[in-house]
JSON list of C-alpha atoms in Angstrom, two decimals:
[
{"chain": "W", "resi": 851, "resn": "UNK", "atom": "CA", "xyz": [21.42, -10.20, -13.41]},
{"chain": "W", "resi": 852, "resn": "UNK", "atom": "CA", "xyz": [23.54, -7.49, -13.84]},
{"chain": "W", "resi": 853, "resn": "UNK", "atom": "CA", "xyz": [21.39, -5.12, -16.13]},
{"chain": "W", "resi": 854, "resn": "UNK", "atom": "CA", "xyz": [18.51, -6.08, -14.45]},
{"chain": "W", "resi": 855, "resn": "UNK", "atom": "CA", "xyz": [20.07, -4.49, -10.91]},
{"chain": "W", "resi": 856, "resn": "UNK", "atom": "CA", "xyz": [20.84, -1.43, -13.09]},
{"chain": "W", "resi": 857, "resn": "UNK", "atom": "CA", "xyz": [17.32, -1.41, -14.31]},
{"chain": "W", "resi": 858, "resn": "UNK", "atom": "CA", "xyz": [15.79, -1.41, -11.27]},
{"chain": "W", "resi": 859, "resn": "UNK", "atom": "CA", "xyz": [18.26, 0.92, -9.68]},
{"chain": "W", "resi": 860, "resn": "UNK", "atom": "CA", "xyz": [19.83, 2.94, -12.08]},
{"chain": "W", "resi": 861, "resn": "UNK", "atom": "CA", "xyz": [17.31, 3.51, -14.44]},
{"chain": "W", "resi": 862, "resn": "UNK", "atom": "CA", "xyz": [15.06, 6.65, -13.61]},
{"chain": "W", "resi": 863, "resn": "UNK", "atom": "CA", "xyz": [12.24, 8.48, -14.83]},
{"chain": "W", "resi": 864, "resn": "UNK", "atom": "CA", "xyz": [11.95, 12.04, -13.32]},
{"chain": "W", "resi": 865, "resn": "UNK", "atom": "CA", "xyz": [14.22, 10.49, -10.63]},
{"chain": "W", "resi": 866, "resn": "UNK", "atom": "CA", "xyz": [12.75, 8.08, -9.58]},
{"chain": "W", "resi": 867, "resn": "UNK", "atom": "CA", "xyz": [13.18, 4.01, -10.22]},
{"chain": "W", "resi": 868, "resn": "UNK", "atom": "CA", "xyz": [11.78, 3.82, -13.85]},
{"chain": "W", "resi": 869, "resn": "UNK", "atom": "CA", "xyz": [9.74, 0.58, -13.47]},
{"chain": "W", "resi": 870, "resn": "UNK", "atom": "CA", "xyz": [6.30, 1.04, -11.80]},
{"chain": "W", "resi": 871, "resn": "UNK", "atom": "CA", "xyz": [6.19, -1.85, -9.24]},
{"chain": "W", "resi": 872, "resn": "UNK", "atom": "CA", "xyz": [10.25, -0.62, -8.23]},
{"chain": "W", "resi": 873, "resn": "UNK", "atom": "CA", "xyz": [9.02, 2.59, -7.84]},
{"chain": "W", "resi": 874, "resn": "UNK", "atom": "CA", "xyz": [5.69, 1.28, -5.55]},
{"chain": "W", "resi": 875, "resn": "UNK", "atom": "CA", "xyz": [7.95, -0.43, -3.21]},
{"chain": "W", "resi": 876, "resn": "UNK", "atom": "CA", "xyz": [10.55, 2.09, -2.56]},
{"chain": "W", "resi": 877, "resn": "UNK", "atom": "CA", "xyz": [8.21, 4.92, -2.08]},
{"chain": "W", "resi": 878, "resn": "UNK", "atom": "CA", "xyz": [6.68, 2.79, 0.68]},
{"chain": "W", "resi": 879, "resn": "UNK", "atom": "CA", "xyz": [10.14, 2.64, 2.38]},
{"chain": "W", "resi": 880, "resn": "UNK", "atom": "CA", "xyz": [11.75, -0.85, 1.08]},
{"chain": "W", "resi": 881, "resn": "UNK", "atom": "CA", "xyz": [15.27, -1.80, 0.17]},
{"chain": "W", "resi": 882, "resn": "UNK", "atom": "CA", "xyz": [15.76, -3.14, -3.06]},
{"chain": "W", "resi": 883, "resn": "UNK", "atom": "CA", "xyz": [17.24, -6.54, -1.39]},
{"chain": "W", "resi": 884, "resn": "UNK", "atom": "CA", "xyz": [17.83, -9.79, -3.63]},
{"chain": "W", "resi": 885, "resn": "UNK", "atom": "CA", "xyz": [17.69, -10.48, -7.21]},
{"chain": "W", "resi": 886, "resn": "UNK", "atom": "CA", "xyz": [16.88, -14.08, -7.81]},
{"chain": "W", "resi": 887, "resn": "UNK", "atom": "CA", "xyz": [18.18, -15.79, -10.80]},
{"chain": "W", "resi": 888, "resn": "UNK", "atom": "CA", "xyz": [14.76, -18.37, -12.24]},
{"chain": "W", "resi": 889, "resn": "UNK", "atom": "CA", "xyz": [13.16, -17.24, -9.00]},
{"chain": "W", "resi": 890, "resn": "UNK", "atom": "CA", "xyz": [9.91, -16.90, -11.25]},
{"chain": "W", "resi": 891, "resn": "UNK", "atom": "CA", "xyz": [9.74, -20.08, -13.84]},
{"chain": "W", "resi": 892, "resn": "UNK", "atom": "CA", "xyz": [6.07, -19.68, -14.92]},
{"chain": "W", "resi": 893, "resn": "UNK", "atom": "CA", "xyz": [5.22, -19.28, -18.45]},
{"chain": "W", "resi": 894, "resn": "UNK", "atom": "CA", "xyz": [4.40, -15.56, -17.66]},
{"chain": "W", "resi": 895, "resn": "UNK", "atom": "CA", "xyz": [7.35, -14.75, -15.05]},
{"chain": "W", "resi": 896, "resn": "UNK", "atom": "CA", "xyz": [9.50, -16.45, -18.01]},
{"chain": "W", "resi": 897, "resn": "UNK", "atom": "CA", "xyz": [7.84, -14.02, -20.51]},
{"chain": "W", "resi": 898, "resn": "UNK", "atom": "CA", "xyz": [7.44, -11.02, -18.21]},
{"chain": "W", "resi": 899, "resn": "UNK", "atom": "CA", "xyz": [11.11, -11.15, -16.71]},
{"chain": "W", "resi": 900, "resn": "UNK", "atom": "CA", "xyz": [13.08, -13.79, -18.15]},
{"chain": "W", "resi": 901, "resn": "UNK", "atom": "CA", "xyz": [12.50, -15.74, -14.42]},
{"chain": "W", "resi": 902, "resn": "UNK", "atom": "CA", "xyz": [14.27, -13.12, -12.85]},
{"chain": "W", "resi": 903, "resn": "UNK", "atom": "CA", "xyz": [12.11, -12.44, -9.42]},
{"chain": "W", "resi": 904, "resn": "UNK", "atom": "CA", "xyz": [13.26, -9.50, -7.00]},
{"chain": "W", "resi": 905, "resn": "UNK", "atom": "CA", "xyz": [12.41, -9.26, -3.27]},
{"chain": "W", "resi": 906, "resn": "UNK", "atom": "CA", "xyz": [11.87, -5.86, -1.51]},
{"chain": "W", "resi": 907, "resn": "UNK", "atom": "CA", "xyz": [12.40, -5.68, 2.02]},
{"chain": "W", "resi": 908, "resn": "UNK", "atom": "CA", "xyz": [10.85, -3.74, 3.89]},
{"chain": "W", "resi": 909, "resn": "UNK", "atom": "CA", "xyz": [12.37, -2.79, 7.75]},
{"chain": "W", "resi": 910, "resn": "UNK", "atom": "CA", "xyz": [9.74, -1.33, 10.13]},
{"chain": "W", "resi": 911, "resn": "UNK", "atom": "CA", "xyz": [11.94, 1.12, 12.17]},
{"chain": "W", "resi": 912, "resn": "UNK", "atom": "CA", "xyz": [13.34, 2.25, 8.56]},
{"chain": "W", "resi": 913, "resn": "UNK", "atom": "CA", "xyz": [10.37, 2.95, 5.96]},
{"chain": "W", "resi": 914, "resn": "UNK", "atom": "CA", "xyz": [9.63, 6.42, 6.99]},
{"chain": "W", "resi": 915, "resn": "UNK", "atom": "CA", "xyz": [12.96, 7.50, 6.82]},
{"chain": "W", "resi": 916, "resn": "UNK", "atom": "CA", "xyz": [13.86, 5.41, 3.69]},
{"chain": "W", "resi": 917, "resn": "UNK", "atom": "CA", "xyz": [10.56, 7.03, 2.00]},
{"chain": "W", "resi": 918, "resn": "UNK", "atom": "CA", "xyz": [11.87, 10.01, 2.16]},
{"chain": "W", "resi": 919, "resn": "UNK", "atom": "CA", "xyz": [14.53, 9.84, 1.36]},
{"chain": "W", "resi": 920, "resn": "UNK", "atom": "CA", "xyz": [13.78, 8.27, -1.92]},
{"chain": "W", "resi": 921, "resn": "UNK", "atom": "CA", "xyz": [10.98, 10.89, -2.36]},
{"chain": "W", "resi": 922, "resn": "UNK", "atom": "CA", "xyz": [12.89, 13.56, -1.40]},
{"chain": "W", "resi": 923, "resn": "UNK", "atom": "CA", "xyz": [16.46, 13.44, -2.44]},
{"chain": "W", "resi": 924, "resn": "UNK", "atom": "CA", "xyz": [15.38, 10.10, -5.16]},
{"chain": "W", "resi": 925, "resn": "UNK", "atom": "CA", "xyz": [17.99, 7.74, -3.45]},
{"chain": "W", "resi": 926, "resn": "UNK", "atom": "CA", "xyz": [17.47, 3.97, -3.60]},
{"chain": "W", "resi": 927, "resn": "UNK", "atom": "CA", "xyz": [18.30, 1.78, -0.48]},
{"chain": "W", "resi": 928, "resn": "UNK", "atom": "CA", "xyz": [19.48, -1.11, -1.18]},
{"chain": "W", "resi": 929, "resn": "UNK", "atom": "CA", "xyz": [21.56, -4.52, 0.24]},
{"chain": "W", "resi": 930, "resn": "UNK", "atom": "CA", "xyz": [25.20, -5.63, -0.78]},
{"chain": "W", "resi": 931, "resn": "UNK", "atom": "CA", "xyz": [23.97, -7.87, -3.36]},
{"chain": "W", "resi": 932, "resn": "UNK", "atom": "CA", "xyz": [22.34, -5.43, -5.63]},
{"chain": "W", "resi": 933, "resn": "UNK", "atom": "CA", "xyz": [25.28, -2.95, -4.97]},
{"chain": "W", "resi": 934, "resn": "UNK", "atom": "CA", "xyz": [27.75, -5.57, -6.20]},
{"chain": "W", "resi": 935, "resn": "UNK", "atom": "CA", "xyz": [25.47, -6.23, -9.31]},
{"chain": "W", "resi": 936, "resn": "UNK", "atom": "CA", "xyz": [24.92, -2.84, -9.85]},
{"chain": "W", "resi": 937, "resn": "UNK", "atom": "CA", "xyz": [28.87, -1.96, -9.40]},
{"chain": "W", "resi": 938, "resn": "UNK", "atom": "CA", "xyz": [29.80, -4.99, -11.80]},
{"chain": "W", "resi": 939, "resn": "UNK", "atom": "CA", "xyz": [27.54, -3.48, -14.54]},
{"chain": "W", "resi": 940, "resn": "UNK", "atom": "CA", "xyz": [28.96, -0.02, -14.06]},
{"chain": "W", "resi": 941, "resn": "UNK", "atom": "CA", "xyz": [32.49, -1.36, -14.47]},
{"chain": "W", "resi": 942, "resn": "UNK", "atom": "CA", "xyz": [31.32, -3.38, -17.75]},
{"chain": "W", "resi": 943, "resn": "UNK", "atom": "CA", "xyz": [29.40, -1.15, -19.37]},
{"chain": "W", "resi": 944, "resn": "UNK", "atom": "CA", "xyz": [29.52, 1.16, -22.73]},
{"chain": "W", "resi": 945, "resn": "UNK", "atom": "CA", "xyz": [26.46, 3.08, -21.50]}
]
C-alpha cells in the first residue's frame, strides 16, 4: 500500500504522475483520495495491480483550480490517507 501511494504520487515523468490513468485523472482536477487494499480481486485487477484499486475524487468547485495547479506547478492533491501512506514510505525507505 505504501509503494503503491508513492507510485502514484511520487513517481513522475517530466513532472507529472508517471502512470497514465494517475496522470488522466489529476489533469482533469481530481484528488488522489483512497487506496483500497483487494479492492479489485479479478483475475486481471489481481494481475494488473496486485487487487490494489484507487479512487479519484473529483470536487466540482475544485477541478479547475486543482488542474492547474497540477499542470502548472505539477502538484498532486490528495486526502489524508494517501499522505499518511505516502509519509510512511518516505520514512521507510532506502530510495
Amino acid at each position: 500500500m505504501r509503494l503503491c501511494a508513492w507510485y502514484l504520487y511520487g513517481e513522475k515523468h517530466r513532472g507529472y504522475a508517471l502512470n497514465p490513468v494517475a496522470n488522466f485523472h489529476l489533469q482533469n482536477g481530481s484528488v488522489l483520495w483512497r487506496i483500497n487494499w483487494m479492492g479489485d480481486t479479478s483475475p486481471r485487477g489481481i494481475g494488473a495491480s496486485c487487487g490494489i484499486m484507487v479512487n479519484y475524487r473529483y470536487f466540482l468547485e475544485e477541478t479547475a483550480s486543482n488542474s492547474a495547479l497540477y499542470l502548472g506547478s505539477k502538484q498532486v492533491r490528495a486526502s489524508e490517507q494517501v499522505l499518511a501512506l505516502v509519509a510512511q514510505f518516505q520514512q521507510n525507505s532506502k530510495l
